[in-house]
Coordinates of C-alpha atoms in Angstrom, one line a residue:
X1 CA -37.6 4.3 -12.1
X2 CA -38.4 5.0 -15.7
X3 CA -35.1 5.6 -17.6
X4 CA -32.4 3.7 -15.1
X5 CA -30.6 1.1 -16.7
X6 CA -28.6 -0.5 -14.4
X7 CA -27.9 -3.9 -17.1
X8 CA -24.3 -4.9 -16.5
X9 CA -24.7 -8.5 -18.2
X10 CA -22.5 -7.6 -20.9
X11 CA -19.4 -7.1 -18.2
X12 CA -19.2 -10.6 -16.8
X13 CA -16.8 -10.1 -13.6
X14 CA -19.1 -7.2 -12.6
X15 CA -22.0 -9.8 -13.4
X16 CA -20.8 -12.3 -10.7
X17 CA -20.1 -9.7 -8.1
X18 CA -23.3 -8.4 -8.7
X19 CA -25.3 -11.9 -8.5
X20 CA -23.0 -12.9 -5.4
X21 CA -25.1 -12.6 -1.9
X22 CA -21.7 -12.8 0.4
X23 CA -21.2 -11.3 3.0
X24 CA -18.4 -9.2 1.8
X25 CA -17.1 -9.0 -2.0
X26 CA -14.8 -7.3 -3.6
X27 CA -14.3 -5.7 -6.7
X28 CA -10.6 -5.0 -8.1
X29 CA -9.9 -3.5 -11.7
X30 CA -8.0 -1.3 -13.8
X31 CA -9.2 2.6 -14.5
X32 CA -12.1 3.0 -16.3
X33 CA -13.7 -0.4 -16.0
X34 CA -17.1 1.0 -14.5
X35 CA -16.2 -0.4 -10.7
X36 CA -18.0 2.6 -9.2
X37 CA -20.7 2.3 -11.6
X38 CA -21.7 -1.4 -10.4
X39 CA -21.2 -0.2 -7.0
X40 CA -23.2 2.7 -7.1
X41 CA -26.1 0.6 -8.8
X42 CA -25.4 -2.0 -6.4
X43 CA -27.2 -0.1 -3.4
X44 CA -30.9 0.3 -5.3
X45 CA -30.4 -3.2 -6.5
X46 CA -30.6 -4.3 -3.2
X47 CA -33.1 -2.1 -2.0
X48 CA -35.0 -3.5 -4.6
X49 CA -34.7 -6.7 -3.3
X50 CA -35.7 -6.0 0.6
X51 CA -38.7 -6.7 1.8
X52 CA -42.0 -4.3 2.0
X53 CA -43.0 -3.6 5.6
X54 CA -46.6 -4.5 6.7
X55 CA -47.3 -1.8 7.6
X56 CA -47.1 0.3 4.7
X57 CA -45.9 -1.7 1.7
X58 CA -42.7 0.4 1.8
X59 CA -39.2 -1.5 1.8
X60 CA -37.0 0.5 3.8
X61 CA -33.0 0.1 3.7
X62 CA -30.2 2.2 5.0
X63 CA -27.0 2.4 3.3
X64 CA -23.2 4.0 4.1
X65 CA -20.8 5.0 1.2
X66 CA -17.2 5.2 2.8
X67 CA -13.9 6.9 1.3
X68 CA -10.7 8.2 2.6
X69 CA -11.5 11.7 3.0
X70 CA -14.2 14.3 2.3
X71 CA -12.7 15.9 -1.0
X72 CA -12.7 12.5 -2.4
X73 CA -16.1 11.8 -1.6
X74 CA -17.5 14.9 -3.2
X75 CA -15.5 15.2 -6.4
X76 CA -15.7 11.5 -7.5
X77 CA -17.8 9.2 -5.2
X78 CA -20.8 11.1 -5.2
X79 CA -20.0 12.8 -8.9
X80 CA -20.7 8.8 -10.1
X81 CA -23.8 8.6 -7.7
X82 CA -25.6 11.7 -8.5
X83 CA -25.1 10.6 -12.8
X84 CA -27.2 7.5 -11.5
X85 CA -29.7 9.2 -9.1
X86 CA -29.2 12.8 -10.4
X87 CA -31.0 15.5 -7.4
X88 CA -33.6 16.7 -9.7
X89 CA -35.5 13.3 -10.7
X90 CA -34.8 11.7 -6.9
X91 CA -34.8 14.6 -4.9
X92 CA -31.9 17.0 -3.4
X93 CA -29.1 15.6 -1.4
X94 CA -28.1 17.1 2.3
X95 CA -25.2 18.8 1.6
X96 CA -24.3 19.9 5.7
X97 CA -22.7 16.6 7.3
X98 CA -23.8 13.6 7.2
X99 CA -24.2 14.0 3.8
X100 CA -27.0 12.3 3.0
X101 CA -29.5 11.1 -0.6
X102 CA -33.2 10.0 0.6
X103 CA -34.4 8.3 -2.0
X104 CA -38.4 8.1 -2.3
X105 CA -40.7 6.3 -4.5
X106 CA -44.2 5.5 -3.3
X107 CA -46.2 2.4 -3.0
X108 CA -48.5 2.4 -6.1
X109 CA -51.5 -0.7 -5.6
X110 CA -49.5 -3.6 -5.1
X111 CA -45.8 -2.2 -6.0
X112 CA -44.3 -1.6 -3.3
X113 CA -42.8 1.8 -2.6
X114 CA -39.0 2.5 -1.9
X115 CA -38.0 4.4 1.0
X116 CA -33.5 4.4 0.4
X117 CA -31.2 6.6 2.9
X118 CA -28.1 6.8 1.5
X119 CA -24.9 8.2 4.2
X120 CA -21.6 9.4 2.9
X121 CA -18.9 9.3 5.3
X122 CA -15.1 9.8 5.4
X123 CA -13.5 7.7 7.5
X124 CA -9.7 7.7 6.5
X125 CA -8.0 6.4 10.4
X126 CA -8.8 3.7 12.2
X127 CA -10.3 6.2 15.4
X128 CA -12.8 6.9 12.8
X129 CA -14.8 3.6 13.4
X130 CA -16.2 5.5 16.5
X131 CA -17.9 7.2 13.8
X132 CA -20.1 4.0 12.5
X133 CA -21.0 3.2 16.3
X134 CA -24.6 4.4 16.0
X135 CA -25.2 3.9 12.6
X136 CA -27.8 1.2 12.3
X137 CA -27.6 0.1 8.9
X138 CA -28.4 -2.6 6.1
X139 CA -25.2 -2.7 4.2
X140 CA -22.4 -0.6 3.0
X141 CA -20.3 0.4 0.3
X142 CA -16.5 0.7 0.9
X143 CA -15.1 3.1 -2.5
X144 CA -11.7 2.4 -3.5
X145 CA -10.6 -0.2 -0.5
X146 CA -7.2 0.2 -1.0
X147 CA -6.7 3.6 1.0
X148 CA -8.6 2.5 3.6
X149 CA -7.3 0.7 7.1
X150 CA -8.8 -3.1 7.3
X151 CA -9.9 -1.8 10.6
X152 CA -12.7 0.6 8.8
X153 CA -14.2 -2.6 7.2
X154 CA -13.7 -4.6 10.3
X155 CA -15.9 -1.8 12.5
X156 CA -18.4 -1.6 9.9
X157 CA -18.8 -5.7 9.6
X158 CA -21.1 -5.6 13.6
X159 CA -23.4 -2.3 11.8
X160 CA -24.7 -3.6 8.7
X161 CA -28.1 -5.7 8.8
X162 CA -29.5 -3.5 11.6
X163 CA -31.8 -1.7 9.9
X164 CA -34.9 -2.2 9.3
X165 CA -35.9 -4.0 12.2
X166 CA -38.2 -6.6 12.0
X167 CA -41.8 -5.0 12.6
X168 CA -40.9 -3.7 9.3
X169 CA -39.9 -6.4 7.2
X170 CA -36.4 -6.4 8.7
X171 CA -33.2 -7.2 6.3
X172 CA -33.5 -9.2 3.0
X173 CA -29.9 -9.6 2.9
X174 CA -26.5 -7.9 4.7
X175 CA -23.6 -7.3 4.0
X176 CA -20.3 -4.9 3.0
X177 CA -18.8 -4.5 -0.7
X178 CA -15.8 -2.7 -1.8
X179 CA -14.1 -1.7 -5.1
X180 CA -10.4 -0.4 -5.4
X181 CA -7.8 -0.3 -8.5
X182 CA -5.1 -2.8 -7.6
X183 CA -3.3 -2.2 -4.4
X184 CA 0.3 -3.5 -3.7
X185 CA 0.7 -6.9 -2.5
X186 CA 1.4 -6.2 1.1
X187 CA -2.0 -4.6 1.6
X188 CA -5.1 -6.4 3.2
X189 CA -6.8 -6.8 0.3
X190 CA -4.2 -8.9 -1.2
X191 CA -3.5 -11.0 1.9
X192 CA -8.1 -11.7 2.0
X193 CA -7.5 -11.7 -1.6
X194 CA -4.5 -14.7 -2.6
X195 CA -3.2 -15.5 0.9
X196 CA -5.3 -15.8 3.5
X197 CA -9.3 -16.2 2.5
X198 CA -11.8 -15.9 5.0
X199 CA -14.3 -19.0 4.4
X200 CA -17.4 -20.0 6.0
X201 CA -21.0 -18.9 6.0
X202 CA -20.3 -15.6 5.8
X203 CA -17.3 -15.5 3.2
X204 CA -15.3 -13.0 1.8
X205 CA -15.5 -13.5 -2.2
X206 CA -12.8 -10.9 -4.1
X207 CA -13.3 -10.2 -8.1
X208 CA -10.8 -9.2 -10.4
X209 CA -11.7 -7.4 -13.9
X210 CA -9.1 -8.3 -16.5
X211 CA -6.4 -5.2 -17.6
X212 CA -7.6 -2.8 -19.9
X213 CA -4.4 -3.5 -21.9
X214 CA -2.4 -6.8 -22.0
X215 CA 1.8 -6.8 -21.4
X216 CA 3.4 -8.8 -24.1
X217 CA 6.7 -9.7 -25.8
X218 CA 8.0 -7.5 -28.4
X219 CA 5.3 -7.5 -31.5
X220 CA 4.8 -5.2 -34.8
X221 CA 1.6 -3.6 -33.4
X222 CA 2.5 -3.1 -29.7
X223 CA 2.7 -0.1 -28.5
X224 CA 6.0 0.6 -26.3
X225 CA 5.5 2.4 -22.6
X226 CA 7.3 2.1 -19.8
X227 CA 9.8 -0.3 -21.1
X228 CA 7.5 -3.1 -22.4
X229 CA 5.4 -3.4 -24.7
X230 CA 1.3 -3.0 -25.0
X231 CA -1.4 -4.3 -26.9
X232 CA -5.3 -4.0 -26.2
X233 CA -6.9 -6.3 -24.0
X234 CA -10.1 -8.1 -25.7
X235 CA -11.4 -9.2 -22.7
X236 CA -11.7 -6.0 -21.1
X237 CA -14.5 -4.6 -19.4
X238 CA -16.9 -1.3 -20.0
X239 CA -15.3 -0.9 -23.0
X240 CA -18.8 -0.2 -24.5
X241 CA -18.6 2.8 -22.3
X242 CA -15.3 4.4 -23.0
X243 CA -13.9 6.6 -25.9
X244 CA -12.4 5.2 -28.5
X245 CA -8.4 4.2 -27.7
X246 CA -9.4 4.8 -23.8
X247 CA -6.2 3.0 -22.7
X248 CA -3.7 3.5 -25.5
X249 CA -3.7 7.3 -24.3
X250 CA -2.8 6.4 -21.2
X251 CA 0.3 4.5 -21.7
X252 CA 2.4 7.6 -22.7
X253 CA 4.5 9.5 -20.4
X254 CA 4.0 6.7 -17.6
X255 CA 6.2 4.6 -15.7
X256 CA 5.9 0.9 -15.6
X257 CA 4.7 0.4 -12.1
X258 CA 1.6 2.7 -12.9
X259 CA 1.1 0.9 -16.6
X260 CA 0.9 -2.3 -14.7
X261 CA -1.7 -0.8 -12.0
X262 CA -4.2 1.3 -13.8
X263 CA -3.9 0.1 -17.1
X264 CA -2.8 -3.7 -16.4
X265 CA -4.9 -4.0 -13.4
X266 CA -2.0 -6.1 -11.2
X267 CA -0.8 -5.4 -7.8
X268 CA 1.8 -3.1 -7.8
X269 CA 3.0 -0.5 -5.3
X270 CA 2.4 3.1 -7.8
X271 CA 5.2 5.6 -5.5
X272 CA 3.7 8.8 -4.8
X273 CA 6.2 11.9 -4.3
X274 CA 9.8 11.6 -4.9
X275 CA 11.9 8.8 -3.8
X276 CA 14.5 9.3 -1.2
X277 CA 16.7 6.9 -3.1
X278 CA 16.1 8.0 -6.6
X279 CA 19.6 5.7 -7.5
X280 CA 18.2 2.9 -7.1
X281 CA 17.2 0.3 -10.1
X282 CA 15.9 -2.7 -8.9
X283 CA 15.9 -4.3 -12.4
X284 CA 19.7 -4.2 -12.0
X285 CA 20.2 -4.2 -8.3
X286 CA 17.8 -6.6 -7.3
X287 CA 19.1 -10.5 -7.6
X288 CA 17.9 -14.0 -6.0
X289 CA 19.0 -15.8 -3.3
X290 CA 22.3 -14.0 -2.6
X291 CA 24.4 -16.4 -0.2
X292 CA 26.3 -14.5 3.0
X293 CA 29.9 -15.1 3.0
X294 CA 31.0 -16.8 5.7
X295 CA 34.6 -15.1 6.0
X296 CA 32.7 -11.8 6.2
X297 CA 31.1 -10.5 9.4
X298 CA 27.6 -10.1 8.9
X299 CA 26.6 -6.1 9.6
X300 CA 23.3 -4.9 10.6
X301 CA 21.7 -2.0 10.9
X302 CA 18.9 -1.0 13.0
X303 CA 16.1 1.4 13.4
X304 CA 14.9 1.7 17.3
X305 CA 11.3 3.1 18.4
X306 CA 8.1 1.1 18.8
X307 CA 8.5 0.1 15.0
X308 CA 12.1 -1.4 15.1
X309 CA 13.6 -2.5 11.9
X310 CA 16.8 -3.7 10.9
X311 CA 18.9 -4.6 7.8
X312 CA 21.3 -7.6 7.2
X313 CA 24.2 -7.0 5.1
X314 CA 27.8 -8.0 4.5
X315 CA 30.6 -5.3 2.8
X316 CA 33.2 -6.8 0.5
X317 CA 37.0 -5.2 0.4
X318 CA 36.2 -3.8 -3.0
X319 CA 33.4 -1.7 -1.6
X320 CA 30.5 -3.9 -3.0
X321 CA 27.4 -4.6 -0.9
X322 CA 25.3 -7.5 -0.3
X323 CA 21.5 -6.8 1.3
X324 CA 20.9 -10.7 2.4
X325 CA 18.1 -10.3 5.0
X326 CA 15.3 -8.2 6.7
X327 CA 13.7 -8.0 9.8
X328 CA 10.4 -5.8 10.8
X329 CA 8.4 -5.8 13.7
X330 CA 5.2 -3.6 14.2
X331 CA 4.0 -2.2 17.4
X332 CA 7.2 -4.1 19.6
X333 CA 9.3 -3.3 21.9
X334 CA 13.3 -3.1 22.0
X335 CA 13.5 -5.9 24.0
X336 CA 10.9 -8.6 22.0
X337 CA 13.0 -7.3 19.3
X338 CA 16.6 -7.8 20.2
X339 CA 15.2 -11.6 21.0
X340 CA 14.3 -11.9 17.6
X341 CA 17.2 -10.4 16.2
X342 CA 19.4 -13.0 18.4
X343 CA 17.1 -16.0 17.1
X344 CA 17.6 -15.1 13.2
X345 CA 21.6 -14.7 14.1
X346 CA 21.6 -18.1 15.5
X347 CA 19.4 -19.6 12.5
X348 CA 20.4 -17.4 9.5
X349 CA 23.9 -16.5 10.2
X350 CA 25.3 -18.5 12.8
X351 CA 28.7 -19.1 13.3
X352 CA 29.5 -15.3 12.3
X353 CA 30.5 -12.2 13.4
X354 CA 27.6 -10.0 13.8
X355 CA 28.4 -5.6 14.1
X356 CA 25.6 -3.9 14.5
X357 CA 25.0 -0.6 13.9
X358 CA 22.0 2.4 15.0
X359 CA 21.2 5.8 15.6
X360 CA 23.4 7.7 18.0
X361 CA 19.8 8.7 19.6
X362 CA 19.7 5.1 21.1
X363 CA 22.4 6.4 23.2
X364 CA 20.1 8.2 25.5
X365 CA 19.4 6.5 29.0
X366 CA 15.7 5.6 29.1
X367 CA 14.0 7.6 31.8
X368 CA 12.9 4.7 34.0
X369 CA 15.0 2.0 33.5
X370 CA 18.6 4.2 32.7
X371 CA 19.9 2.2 30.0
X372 CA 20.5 3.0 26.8
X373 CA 19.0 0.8 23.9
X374 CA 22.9 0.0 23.0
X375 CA 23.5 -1.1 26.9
X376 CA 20.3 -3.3 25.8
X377 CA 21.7 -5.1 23.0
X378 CA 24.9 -5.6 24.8
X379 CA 23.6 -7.5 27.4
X380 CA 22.9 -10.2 25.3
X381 CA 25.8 -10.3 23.9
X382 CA 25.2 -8.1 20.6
X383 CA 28.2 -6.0 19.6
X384 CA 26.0 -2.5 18.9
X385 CA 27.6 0.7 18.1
X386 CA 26.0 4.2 17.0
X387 CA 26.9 5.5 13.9
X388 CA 28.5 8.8 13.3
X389 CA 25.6 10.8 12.8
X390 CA 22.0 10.2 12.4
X391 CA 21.4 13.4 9.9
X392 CA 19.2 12.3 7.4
X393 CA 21.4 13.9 4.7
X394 CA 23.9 12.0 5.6
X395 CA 22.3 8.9 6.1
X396 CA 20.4 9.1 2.5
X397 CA 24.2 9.8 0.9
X398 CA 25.4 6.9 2.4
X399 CA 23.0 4.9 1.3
X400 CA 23.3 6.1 -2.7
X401 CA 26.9 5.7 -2.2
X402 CA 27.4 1.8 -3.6
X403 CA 23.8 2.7 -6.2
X404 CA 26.1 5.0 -8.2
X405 CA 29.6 2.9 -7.9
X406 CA 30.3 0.4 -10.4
X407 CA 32.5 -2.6 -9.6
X408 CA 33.5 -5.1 -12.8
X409 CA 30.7 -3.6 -14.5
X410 CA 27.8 -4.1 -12.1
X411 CA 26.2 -2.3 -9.8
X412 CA 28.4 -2.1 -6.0
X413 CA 24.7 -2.6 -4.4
X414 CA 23.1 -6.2 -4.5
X415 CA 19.8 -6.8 -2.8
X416 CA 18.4 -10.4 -2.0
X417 CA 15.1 -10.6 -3.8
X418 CA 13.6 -11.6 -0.9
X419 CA 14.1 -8.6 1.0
X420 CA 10.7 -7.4 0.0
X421 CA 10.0 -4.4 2.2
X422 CA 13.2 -2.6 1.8
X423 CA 13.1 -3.0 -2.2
X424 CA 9.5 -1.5 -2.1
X425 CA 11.1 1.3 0.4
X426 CA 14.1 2.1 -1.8
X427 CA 11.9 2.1 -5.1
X428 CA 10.0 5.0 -3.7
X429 CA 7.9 3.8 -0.6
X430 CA 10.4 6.0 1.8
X431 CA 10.1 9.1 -0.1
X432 CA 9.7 13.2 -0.4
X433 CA 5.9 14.1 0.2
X434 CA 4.6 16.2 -3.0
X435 CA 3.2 19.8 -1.5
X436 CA 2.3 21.2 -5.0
X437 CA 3.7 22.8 -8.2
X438 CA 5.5 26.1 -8.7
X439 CA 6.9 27.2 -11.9
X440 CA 5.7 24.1 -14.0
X441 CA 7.9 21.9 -11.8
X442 CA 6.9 19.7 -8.6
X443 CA 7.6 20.7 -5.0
X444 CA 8.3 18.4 -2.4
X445 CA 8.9 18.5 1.0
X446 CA 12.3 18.9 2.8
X447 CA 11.9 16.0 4.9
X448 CA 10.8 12.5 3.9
X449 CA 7.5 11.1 4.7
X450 CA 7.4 8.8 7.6
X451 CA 5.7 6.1 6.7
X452 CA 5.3 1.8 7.1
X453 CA 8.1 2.4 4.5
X454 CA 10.5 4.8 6.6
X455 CA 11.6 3.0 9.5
X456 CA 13.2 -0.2 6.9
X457 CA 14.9 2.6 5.1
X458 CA 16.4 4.7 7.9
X459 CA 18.0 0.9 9.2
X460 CA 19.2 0.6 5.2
X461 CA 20.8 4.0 6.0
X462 CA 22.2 3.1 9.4
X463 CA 23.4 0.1 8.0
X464 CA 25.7 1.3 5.2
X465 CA 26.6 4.4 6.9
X466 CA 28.4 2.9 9.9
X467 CA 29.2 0.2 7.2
X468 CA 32.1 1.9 5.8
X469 CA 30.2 4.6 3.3
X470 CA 30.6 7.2 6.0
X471 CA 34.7 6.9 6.2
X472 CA 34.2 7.2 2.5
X473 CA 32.0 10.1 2.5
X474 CA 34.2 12.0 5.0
X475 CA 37.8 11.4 3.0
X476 CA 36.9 10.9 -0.7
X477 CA 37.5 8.6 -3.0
X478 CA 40.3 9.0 -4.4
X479 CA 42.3 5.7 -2.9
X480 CA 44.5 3.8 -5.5
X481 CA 42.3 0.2 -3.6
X482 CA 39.3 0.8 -1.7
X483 CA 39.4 -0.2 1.4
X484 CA 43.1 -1.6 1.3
X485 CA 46.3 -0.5 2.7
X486 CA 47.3 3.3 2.4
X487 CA 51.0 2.9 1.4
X488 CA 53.1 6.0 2.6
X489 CA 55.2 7.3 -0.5
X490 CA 58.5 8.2 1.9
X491 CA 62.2 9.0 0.5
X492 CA 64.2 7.4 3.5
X493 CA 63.4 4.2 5.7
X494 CA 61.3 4.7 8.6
X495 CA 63.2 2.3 10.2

């Protein structure tokens, strides 16, 4: 192994990840800061470490390198493999699937020889796992975590330390590591992560690599991107490695939300197309702990199917809105759901007037029971209507309607703070899909991406549509007092 340098003891997160023997550990960090590198370097560094079979004084080990899809894998998981293990000093990679590196190196008088498969696989849904069920294996190497389902981690947790058996030394250690640039804080990794550790003998131990730049007050030698302001990190990581001003050239022409992410290294949701509701600003429609008013019905809309959703809001006579509460389900039923619904009436809201309102689809009978999902709702006492339409055009103006009216200066759309999942869907999680570029410009698709995101922001849409925002849409706005009295202008008394 003449020439391989695989020293990361100047980068001391990567250090500890390295030097850790759990079961599972994961590696988080900002662009750049040589994840893939470590992780790369991490499969000979523990084939170094198994032990030589009697029988030949080879140690034998069998690894599986996993990303999202197959274009991934070749243009930048196994670019950073092959500048480690390049084909023409450890031998040629099998190019027809699996793709596959042997790597060789033969016992010489009491060093024992290394005998290293190395599988690359995509497995981007969770009906890949079926994939891993023969795969007898000694550990595995998840590359960038975060667009992978926990289910692909979870199937490969029963196929590692398999291999090799123990006529032939059998396995040294086992075990699963994983590297990703910061994911948002509803994914998995962040619930493992800060929420929700697993602990034990067989732990799951997440590391973090400090930002590449640091987000500060206002100072003379900050650089300004995305709204704040930037100055190099000193504490971060591969430095040594990168060109000169590595991350100052990547703060320009960026918004904040991907500063914070690649650059920052901090969980953030990065939006990827165009947002459906490009009006919205949650620095100034965003506020904490908004309190319902209890002289106001409380309206709700509602998204049916087996991800039902719904959205708790109340309209004021001056046409402003308040978003107060949220309520998503995954994988449920209408009924499960309308029994939650009723319980956060009679805790959250009780003592007021609920309206709800949904897609006119829910109208249809169902083919078994012959009910519709309104008939549903109504028989436990829940006043639901359908709205006027469920075109998404229509919905989506409804919905910008109160982003783009201002009412005593401020914004006519307030959303509680805590309504997590529909602020991440309005700032760009529910949006147009990007299909490529024409003309210098970006394309998109004409319909949104459904998504986790989607089914909160069609109820958001339901919500203010049957509202009120549809009457407005329809007639106008050019009412001397929205949503007062019309006042006929007549030259004798009706009377």
């Amino acid at each position: 192994m003449h020439g391989l340098n695989l020293d990361f003891s100047n980068q001391p997160t990567v250090w500890k990840f390295l030097n850790d023997n759990a079961f599972f550990r994961g590696l988080l960090g900002p662009v750049g800061s040589g994840k893939s590198y470590a992780c790369a370097s991490e499969i000979m560094l523990r084939a170094v470490k198994q032990v030589a079979s009697p029988k030949d004084n080879v140690k034998y080990s069998r690894f599986v390198v996993v990303r999202n899809s197959y274009p991934e894998l070749r243009t930048t998981t196994i670019k950073t493999w092959l500048e480690i293990f390049p084909e023409n000093q450890w031998g040629a990679m099998r190019w027809s699937p699996p793709l596959t590196h042997h790597l060789k190196l033969p016992a010489r008088g009491d060093i024992a020889g290394i005998d290293c498969e190395v599988i690359f696989l995509a497995l981007d849904q969770p009906k890949d796992v079926r994939k891993l069920l023969s795969l007898e294996l000694t550990g595995a190497w998840v590359n960038e975590a975060r667009e992978l389902p926990l289910s692909i981690v979870q199937g490969l947790t029963h196929r590692v330390g398999r291999f090799p058996t123990k006529s032939n030394g059998g396995c040294a250690w086992r075990g699963i590591w994983a590297d990703t640039n910061p994911p948002d804080s509803d994914s998995w990794w962040h619930n493992l992560a800060e929420k929700e550790p697993i602990k034990g003998k067989f732990k799951w131990n997440f590391y973090r690599q400090p930002g590449g730049m640091s987000e500060v007050g206002y100072q003379e030698d900050a650089i300004q991107a995305g709204g704040k302001y930037w100055i190099p990190n000193d504490k971060a990581e591969n430095i040594r490695n990168l060109p000169p001003g590595y991350y100052e050239q990547q703060l320009g022409g960026k918004e904040l939300d991907w500063l914070r992410c690649y650059v920052g290294g901090k969980y953030v949701y990065v939006k990827e197309g165009k947002s459906v509701w490009q009006e919205f600003d949650a620095s100034s429609m965003v506020d904490d702990q908004i309190q319902p008013d209890k002289e106001l019905p409380i309206q709700i809309g509602i998204d049916f199917g087996l991800t039902p959703a719904c959205v708790f809001g109340q309209r004021y006579a001056t046409g402003k809105w308040h978003i107060l509460h949220e309520l998503v389900s995954e994988d449920m039923g209408l009924e499960r759901f309308a029994q939650m619904l009723l319980y956060e009436l009679n805790t959250r809201f009780e003592n007021m007037e609920p309206i709800i309102w949904g897609d006119p689809a829910g109208s249809a009978r169902d083919q078994i029971f012959e009910v519709t999902s309104f008939d549903h709702l109504r028989s436990i006492g829940l006043n639901a209507r359908p709205t006027a339409s469920n075109d998404f055009k229509v919905r989506r103006e409804a919905g910008a309607m109160p982003m783009t009216r201002m009412i005593d200066g401020d914004s006519a759309l307030r959303v509680d703070s805590r309504c997590r999942k529909l602020i991440k869907s309005l700032a760009g999680g529910y949006h147009f899909k990007r299909v490529g570029i024409s003309g210098g410009t970006d394309r998109f698709r004409d319909a949104p991406n459904k998504n986790m995101h989607s089914h909160i922001g069609d109820a958001f849409g339901y919500l203010l549509l049957g509202g009120g925002e549809h009457k407005r849409l329809v007639h106008g706005s050019n009412r001397r007092s929205y949503g007062g009295a019309n006042i006929a202008k007549l030259d004798f008394d009706v009377f």
